[in-house]
PDB file of C-alpha atoms in Angstrom:
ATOM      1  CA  UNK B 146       4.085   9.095  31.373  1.00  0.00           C
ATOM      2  CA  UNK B 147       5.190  12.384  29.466  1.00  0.00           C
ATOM      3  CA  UNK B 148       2.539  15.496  28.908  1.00  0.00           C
ATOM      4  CA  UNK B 149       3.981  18.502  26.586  1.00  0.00           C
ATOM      5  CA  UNK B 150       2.221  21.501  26.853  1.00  0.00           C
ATOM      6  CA  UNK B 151       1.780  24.152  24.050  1.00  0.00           C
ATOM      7  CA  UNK B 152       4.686  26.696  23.201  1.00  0.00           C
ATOM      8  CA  UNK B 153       4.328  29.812  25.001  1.00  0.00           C
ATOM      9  CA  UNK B 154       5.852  32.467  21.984  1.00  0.00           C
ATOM     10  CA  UNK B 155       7.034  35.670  23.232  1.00  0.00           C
ATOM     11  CA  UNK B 156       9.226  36.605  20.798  1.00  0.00           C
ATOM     12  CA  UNK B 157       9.576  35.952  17.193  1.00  0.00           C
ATOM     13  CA  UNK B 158      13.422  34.977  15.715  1.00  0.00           C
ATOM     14  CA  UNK B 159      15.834  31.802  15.430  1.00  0.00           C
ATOM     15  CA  UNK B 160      17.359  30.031  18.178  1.00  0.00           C
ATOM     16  CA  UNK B 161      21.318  30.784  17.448  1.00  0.00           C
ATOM     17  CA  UNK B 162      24.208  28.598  19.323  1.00  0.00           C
ATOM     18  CA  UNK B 163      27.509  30.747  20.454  1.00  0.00           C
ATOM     19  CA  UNK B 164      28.735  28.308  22.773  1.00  0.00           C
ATOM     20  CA  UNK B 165      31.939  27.713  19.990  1.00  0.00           C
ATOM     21  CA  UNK B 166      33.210  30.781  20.813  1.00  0.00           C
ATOM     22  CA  UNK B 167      31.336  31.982  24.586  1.00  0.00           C
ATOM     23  CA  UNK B 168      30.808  30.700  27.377  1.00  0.00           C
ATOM     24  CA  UNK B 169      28.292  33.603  28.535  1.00  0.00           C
ATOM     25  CA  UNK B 170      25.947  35.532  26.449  1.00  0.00           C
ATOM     26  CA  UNK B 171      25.451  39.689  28.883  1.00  0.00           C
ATOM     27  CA  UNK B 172      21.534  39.619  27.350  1.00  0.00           C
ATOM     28  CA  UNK B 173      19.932  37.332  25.329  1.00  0.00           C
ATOM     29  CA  UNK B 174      15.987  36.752  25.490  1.00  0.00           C
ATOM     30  CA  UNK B 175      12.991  34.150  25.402  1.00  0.00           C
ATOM     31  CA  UNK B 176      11.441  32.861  22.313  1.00  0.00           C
ATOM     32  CA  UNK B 177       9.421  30.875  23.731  1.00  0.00           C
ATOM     33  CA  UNK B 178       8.759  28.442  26.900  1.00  0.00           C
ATOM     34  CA  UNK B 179       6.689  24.681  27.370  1.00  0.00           C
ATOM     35  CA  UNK B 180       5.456  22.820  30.268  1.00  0.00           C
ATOM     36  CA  UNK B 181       6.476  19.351  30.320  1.00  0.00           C
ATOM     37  CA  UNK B 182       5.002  16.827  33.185  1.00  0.00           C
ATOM     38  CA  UNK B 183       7.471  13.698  33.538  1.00  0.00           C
ATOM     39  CA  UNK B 184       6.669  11.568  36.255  1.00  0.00           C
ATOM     40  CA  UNK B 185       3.895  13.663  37.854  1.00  0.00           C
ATOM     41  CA  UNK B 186       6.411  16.682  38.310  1.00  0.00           C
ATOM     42  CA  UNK B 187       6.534  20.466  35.881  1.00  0.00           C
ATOM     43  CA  UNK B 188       9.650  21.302  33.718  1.00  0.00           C
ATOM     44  CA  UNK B 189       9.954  23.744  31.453  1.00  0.00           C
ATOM     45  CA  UNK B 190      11.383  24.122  28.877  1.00  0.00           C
ATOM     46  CA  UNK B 191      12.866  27.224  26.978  1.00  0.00           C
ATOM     47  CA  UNK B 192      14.429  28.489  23.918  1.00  0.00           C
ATOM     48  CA  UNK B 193      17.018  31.465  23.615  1.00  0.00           C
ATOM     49  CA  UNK B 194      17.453  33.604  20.731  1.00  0.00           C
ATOM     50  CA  UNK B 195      21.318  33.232  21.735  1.00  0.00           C
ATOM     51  CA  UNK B 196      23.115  30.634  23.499  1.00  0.00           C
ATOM     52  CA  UNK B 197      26.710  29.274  25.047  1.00  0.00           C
ATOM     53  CA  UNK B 198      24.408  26.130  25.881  1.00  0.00           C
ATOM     54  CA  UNK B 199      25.532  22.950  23.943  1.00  0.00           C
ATOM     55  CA  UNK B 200      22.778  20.835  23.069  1.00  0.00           C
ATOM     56  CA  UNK B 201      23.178  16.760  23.450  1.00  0.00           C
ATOM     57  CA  UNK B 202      24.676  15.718  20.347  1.00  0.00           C
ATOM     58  CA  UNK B 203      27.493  13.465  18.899  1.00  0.00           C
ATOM     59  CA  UNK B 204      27.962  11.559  22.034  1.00  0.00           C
ATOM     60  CA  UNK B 205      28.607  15.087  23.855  1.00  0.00           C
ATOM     61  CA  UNK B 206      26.349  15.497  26.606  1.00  0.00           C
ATOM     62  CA  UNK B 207      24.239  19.116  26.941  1.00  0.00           C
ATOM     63  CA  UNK B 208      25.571  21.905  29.206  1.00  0.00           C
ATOM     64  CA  UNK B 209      24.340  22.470  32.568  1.00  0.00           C
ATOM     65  CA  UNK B 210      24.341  26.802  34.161  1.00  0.00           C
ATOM     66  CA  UNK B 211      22.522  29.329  34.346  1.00  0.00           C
ATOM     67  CA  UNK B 212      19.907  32.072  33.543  1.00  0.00           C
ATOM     68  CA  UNK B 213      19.739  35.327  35.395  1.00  0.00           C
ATOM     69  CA  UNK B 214      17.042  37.466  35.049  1.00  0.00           C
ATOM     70  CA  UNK B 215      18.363  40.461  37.059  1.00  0.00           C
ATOM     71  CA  UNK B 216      19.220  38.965  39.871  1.00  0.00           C
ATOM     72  CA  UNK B 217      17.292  35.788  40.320  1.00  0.00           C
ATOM     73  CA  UNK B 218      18.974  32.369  38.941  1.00  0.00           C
ATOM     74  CA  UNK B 219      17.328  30.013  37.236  1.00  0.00           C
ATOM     75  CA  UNK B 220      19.202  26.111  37.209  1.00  0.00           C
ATOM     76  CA  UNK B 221      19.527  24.863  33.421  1.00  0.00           C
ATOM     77  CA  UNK B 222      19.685  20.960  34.274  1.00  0.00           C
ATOM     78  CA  UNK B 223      20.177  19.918  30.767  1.00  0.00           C
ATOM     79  CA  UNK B 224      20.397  21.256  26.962  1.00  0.00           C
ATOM     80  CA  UNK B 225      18.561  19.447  24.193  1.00  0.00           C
ATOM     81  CA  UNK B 226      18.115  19.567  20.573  1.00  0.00           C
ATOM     82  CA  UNK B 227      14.713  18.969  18.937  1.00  0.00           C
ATOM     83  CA  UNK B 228      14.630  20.496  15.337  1.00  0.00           C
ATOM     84  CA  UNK B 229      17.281  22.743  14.918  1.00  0.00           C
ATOM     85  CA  UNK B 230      15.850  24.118  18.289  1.00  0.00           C
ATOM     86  CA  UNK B 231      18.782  24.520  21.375  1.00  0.00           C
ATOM     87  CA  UNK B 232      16.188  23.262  24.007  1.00  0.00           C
ATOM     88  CA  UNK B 233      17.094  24.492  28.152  1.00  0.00           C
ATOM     89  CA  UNK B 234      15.052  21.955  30.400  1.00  0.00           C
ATOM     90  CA  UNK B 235      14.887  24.560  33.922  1.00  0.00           C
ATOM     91  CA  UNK B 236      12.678  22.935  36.831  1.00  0.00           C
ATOM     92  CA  UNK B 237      10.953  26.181  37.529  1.00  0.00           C
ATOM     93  CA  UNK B 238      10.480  29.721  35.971  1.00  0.00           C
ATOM     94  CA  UNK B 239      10.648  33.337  37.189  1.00  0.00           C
ATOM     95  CA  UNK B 240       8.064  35.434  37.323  1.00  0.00           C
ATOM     96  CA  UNK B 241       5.731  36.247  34.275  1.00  0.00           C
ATOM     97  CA  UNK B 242       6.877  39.895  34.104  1.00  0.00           C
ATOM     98  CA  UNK B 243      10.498  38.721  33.894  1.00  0.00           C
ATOM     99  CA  UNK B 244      10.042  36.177  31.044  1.00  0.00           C
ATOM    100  CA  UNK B 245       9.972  39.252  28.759  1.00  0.00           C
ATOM    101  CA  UNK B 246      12.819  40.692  29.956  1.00  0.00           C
ATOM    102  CA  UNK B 247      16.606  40.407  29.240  1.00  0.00           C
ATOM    103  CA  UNK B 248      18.455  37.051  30.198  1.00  0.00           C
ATOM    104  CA  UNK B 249      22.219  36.343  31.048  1.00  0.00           C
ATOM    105  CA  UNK B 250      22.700  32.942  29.628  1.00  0.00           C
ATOM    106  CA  UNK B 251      26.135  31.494  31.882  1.00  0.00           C
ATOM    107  CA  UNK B 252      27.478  27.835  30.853  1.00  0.00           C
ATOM    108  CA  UNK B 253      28.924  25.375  34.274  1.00  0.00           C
ATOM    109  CA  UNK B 254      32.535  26.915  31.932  1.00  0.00           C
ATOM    110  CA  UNK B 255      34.697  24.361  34.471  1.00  0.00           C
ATOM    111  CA  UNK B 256      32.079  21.402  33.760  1.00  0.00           C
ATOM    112  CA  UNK B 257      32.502  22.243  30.185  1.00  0.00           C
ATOM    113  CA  UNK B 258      36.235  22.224  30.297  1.00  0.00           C
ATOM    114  CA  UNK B 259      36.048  18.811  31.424  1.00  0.00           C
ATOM    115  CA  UNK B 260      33.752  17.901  28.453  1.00  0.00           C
ATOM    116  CA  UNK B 261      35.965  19.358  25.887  1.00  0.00           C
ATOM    117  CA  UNK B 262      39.101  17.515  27.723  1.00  0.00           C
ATOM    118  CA  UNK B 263      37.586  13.956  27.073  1.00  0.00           C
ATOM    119  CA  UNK B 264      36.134  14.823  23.686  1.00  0.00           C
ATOM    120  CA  UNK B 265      39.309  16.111  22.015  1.00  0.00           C
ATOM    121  CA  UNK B 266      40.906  12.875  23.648  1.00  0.00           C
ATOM    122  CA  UNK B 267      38.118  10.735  21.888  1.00  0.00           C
ATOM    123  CA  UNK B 268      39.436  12.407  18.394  1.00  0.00           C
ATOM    124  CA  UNK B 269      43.009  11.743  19.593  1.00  0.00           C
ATOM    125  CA  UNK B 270      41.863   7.829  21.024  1.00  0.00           C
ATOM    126  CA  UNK B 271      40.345   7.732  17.176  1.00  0.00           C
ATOM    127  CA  UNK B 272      43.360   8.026  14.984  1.00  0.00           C
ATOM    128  CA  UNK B 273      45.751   5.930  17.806  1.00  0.00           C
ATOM    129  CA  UNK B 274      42.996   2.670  17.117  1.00  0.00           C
ATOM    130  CA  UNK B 275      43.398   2.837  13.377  1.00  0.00           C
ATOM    131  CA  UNK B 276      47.069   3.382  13.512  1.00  0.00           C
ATOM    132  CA  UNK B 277      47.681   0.316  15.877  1.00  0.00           C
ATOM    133  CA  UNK B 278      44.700  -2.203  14.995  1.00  0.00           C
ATOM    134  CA  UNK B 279      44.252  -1.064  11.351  1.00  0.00           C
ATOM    135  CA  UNK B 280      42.208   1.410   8.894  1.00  0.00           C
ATOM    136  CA  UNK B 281      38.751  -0.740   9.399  1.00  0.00           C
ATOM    137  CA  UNK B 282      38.237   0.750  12.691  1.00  0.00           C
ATOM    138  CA  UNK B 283      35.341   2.530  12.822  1.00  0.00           C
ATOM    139  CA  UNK B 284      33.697   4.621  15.289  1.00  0.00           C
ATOM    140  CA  UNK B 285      30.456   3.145  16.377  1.00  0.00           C
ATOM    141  CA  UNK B 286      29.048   5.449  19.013  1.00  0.00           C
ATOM    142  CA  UNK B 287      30.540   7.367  22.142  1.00  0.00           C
ATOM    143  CA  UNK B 288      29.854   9.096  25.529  1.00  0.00           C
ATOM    144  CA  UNK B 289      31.367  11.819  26.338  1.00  0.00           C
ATOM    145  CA  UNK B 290      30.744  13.752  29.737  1.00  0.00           C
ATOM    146  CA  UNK B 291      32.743  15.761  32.444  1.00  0.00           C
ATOM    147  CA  UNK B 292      33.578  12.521  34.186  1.00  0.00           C
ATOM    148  CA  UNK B 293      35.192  10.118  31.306  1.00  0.00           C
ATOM    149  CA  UNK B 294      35.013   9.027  27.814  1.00  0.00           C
ATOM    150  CA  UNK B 295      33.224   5.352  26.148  1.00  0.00           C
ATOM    151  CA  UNK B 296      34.219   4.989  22.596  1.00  0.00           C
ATOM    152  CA  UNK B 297      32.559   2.360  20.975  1.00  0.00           C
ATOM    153  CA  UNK B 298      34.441   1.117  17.700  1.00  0.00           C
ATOM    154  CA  UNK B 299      34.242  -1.893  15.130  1.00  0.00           C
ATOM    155  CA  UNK B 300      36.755  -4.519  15.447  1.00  0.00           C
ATOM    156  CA  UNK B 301      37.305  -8.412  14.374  1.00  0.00           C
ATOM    157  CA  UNK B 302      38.749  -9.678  18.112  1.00  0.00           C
ATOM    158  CA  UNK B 303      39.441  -8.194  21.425  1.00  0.00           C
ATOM    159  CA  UNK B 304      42.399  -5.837  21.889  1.00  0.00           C
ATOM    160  CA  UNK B 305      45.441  -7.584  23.758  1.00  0.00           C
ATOM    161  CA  UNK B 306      46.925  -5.954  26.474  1.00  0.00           C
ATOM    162  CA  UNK B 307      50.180  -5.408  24.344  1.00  0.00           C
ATOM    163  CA  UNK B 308      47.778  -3.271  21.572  1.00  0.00           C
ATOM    164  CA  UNK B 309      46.142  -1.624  24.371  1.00  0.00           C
ATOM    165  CA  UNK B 310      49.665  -0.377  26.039  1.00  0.00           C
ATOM    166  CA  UNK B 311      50.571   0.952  22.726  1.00  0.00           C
ATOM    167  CA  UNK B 312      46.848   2.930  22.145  1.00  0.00           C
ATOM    168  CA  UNK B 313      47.780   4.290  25.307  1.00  0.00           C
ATOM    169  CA  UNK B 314      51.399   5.626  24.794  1.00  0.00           C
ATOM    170  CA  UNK B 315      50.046   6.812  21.224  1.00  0.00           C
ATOM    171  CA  UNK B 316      47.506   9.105  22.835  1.00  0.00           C
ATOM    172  CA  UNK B 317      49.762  10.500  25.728  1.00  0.00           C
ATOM    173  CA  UNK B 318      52.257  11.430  23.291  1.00  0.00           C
ATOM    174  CA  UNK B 319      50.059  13.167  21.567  1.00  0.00           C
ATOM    175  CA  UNK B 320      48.739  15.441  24.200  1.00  0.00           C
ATOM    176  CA  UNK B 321      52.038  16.294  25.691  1.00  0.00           C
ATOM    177  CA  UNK B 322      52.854  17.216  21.696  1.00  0.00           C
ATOM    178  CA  UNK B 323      50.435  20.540  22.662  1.00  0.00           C
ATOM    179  CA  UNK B 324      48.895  20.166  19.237  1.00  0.00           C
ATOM    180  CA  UNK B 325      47.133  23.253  18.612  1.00  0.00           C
ATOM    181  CA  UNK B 326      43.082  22.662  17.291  1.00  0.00           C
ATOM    182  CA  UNK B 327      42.566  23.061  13.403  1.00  0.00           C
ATOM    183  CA  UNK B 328      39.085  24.470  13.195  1.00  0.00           C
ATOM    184  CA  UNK B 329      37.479  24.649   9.609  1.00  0.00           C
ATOM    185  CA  UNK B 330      33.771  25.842  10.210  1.00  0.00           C
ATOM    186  CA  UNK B 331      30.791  26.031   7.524  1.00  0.00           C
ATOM    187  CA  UNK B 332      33.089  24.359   4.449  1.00  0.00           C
ATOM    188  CA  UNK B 333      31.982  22.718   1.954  1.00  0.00           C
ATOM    189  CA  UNK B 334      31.479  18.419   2.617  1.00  0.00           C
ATOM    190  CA  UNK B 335      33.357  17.975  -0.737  1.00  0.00           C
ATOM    191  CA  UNK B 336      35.780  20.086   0.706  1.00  0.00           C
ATOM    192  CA  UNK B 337      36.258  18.013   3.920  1.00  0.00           C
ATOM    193  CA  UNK B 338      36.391  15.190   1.757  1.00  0.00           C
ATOM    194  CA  UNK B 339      39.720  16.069  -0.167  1.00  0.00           C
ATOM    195  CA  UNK B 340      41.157  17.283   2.760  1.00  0.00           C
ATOM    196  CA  UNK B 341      40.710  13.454   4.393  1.00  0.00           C
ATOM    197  CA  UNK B 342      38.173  13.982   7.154  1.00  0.00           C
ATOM    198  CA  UNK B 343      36.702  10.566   8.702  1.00  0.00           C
ATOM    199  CA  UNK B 344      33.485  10.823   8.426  1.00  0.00           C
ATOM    200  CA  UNK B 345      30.835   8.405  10.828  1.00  0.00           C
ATOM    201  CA  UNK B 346      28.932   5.556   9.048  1.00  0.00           C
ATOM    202  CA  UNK B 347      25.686   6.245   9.503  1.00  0.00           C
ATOM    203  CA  UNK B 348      25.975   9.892  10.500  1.00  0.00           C
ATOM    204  CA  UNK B 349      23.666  12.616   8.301  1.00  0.00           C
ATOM    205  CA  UNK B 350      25.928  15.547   7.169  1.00  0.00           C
ATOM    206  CA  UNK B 351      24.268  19.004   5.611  1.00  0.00           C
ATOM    207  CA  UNK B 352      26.439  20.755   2.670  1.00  0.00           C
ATOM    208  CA  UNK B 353      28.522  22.589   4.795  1.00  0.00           C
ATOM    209  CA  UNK B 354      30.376  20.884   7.709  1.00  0.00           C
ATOM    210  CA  UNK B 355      32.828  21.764  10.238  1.00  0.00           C
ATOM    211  CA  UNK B 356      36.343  20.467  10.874  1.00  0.00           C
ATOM    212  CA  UNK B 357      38.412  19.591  13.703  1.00  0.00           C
ATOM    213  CA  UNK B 358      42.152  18.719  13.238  1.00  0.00           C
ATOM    214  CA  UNK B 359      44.598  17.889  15.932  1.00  0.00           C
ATOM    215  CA  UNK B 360      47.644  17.534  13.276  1.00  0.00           C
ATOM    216  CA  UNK B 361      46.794  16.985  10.028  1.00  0.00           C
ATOM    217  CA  UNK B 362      48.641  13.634   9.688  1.00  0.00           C
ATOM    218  CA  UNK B 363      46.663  12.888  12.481  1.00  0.00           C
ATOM    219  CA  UNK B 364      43.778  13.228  13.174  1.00  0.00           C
ATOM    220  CA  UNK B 365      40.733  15.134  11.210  1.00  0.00           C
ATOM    221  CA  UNK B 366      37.162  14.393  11.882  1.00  0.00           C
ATOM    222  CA  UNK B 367      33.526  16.002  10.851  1.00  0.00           C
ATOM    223  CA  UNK B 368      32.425  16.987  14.763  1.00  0.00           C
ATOM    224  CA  UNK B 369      29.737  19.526  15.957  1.00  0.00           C
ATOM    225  CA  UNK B 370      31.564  18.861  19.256  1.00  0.00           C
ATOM    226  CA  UNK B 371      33.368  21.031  21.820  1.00  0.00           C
ATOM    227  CA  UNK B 372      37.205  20.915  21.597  1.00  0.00           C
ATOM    228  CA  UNK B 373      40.052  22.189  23.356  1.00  0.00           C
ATOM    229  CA  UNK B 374      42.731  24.525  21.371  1.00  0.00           C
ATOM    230  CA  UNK B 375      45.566  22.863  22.117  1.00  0.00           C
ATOM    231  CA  UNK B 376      46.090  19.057  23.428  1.00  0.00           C
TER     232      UNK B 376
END
C-alpha cells in the first residue's frame, strides 16, 4: 500500500537538471516537498529548483548524495522523474525553518563515475552487435547502474561463443582508442536524423534531442544519459 500526501509549495519556479555539466550545485532551494507512506514507513519527497541529481531514465538508474542545509545532511536514496519533475526521495527532513533556506545539492560523483563507465560502454556494446551480428539489431531495453551493464537487444538465434569473442575484442578496442565524447545538445530530431543517430523503437523523442557520439563511424545514439568524455 502507497499514500501520497499533498505538495507542500514553498517556492514558485521550474525544476532545472545541471547534472550534464555539475556534480554539485553551492545553493539551490525547495520548490516544494510530499509525504509518501510505502509500507507503513514516511518518505519524502522533494523538488529543487537546480539539480546535479539524474533522474531514472533510459535504463540509467537515479543518483544517490546529498543535501546540506548548513550543516546538517540529508541522504537522497534515489532520483525520480514524474512529469518533467527531477523527484529526490530523502527518508527524513530537516527542520521546518530550514526547508526555506538555501540547499547544497552534492551527487555520490564516484558512484556516478561508475554509472557513466557502463553507460558509455552500452553505446560502445551497441554499434560492436550490429557490426558483428548485423544492422537488425536493435536495442530492446537496458540496465545500467554503478555495478554492471544488461543490454537487452533483438536477435534471430543465440550468439556463439566465436560472435561473442569478437563483440568483446570490438568493444575493448574501442575504449583503449580514448575516443573523445561528441556531445550535440538541444538539435533539431531532423537534424539527428541526417547526421545517422539510432534512434530506440518505441522511444518518444521531443523536437529537439541530444547527441552522443563516440566516433562518428561508430557509434551515435539519441541518449538523455550520462557519458564519459573520453572512452
Amino acid at each position: 500500500s502507497k499514500q501520497t500526501g499533498d505538495w507542500v509549495i514553498l517556492h514558485e519556479g521550474s525544476s532545472q537538471f545541471v547534472g550534464y555539466d555539475q556534480s554539485e550545485v553551492d545553493s539551490t532551494r525547495i520548490l516544494k516537498y510530499r509525504q509518501l507512506i510505502e509500507k507503513g514507513k514516511p518518505v519524502y519527497q522533494v523538488v529543487l529548483e537546480a539539480t546535479p541529481f539524474y533522474a531514472e531514465g533510459g535504463g540509467q538508474v537515479g543518483d544517490t548524495g546529498t543535501l546540506w542545509f548548513g550543516g546538517e545532511a540529508i541522504r537522497v536514496i534515489d532520483t525520480v522523474k514524474e512529469n518533467d519533475l527531477f523527484i529526490h526521495l530523502v527518508e527524513r527532513l530537516p527542520e521546518t525553518s530550514a526547508l526555506r533556506q538555501p540547499v547544497k545539492a552534492v551527487i555520490d560523483a564516484s558512484r556516478r563515475q561508475l554509472i557513466e563507465n557502463n553507460h558509455s560502454a552500452t553505446h560502445l556494446l551497441h554499434a560492436a552487435l550490429r557490426q558483428v551480428l548485423g544492422d537488425h539489431v536493435h536495442q530492446k531495453g537496458s540496465l545500467v547502474n554503478e555495478d554492471y551493464l544488461r543490454f537487452d537487444f533483438s536477435h534471430f538465434k543465440k550468439v556463439e561463443q566465436e560472435e561473442l569473442d569478437q563483440i568483446e575484442q570490438i568493444v575493448n578496442r574501442k575504449i583503449r582508442e580514448d575516443i573523445r565524447r561528441g556531445e550535440d545538445r538541444n538539435i533539431p530530431i531532423e537534424q539527428a536524423k541526417e547526421a545517422g543517430a539510432m534512434m530506440l523503437f518505441g522511444e518518444k523523442y521531443g523536437d529537439t534531442v541530444r547527441m552522443i557520439t563516440f566516433d562518428p563511424g561508430y557509434s551515435r545514439e539519441l541518449c538523455g544519459g550520462c557519458h564519459v568524455t573520453a572512452t
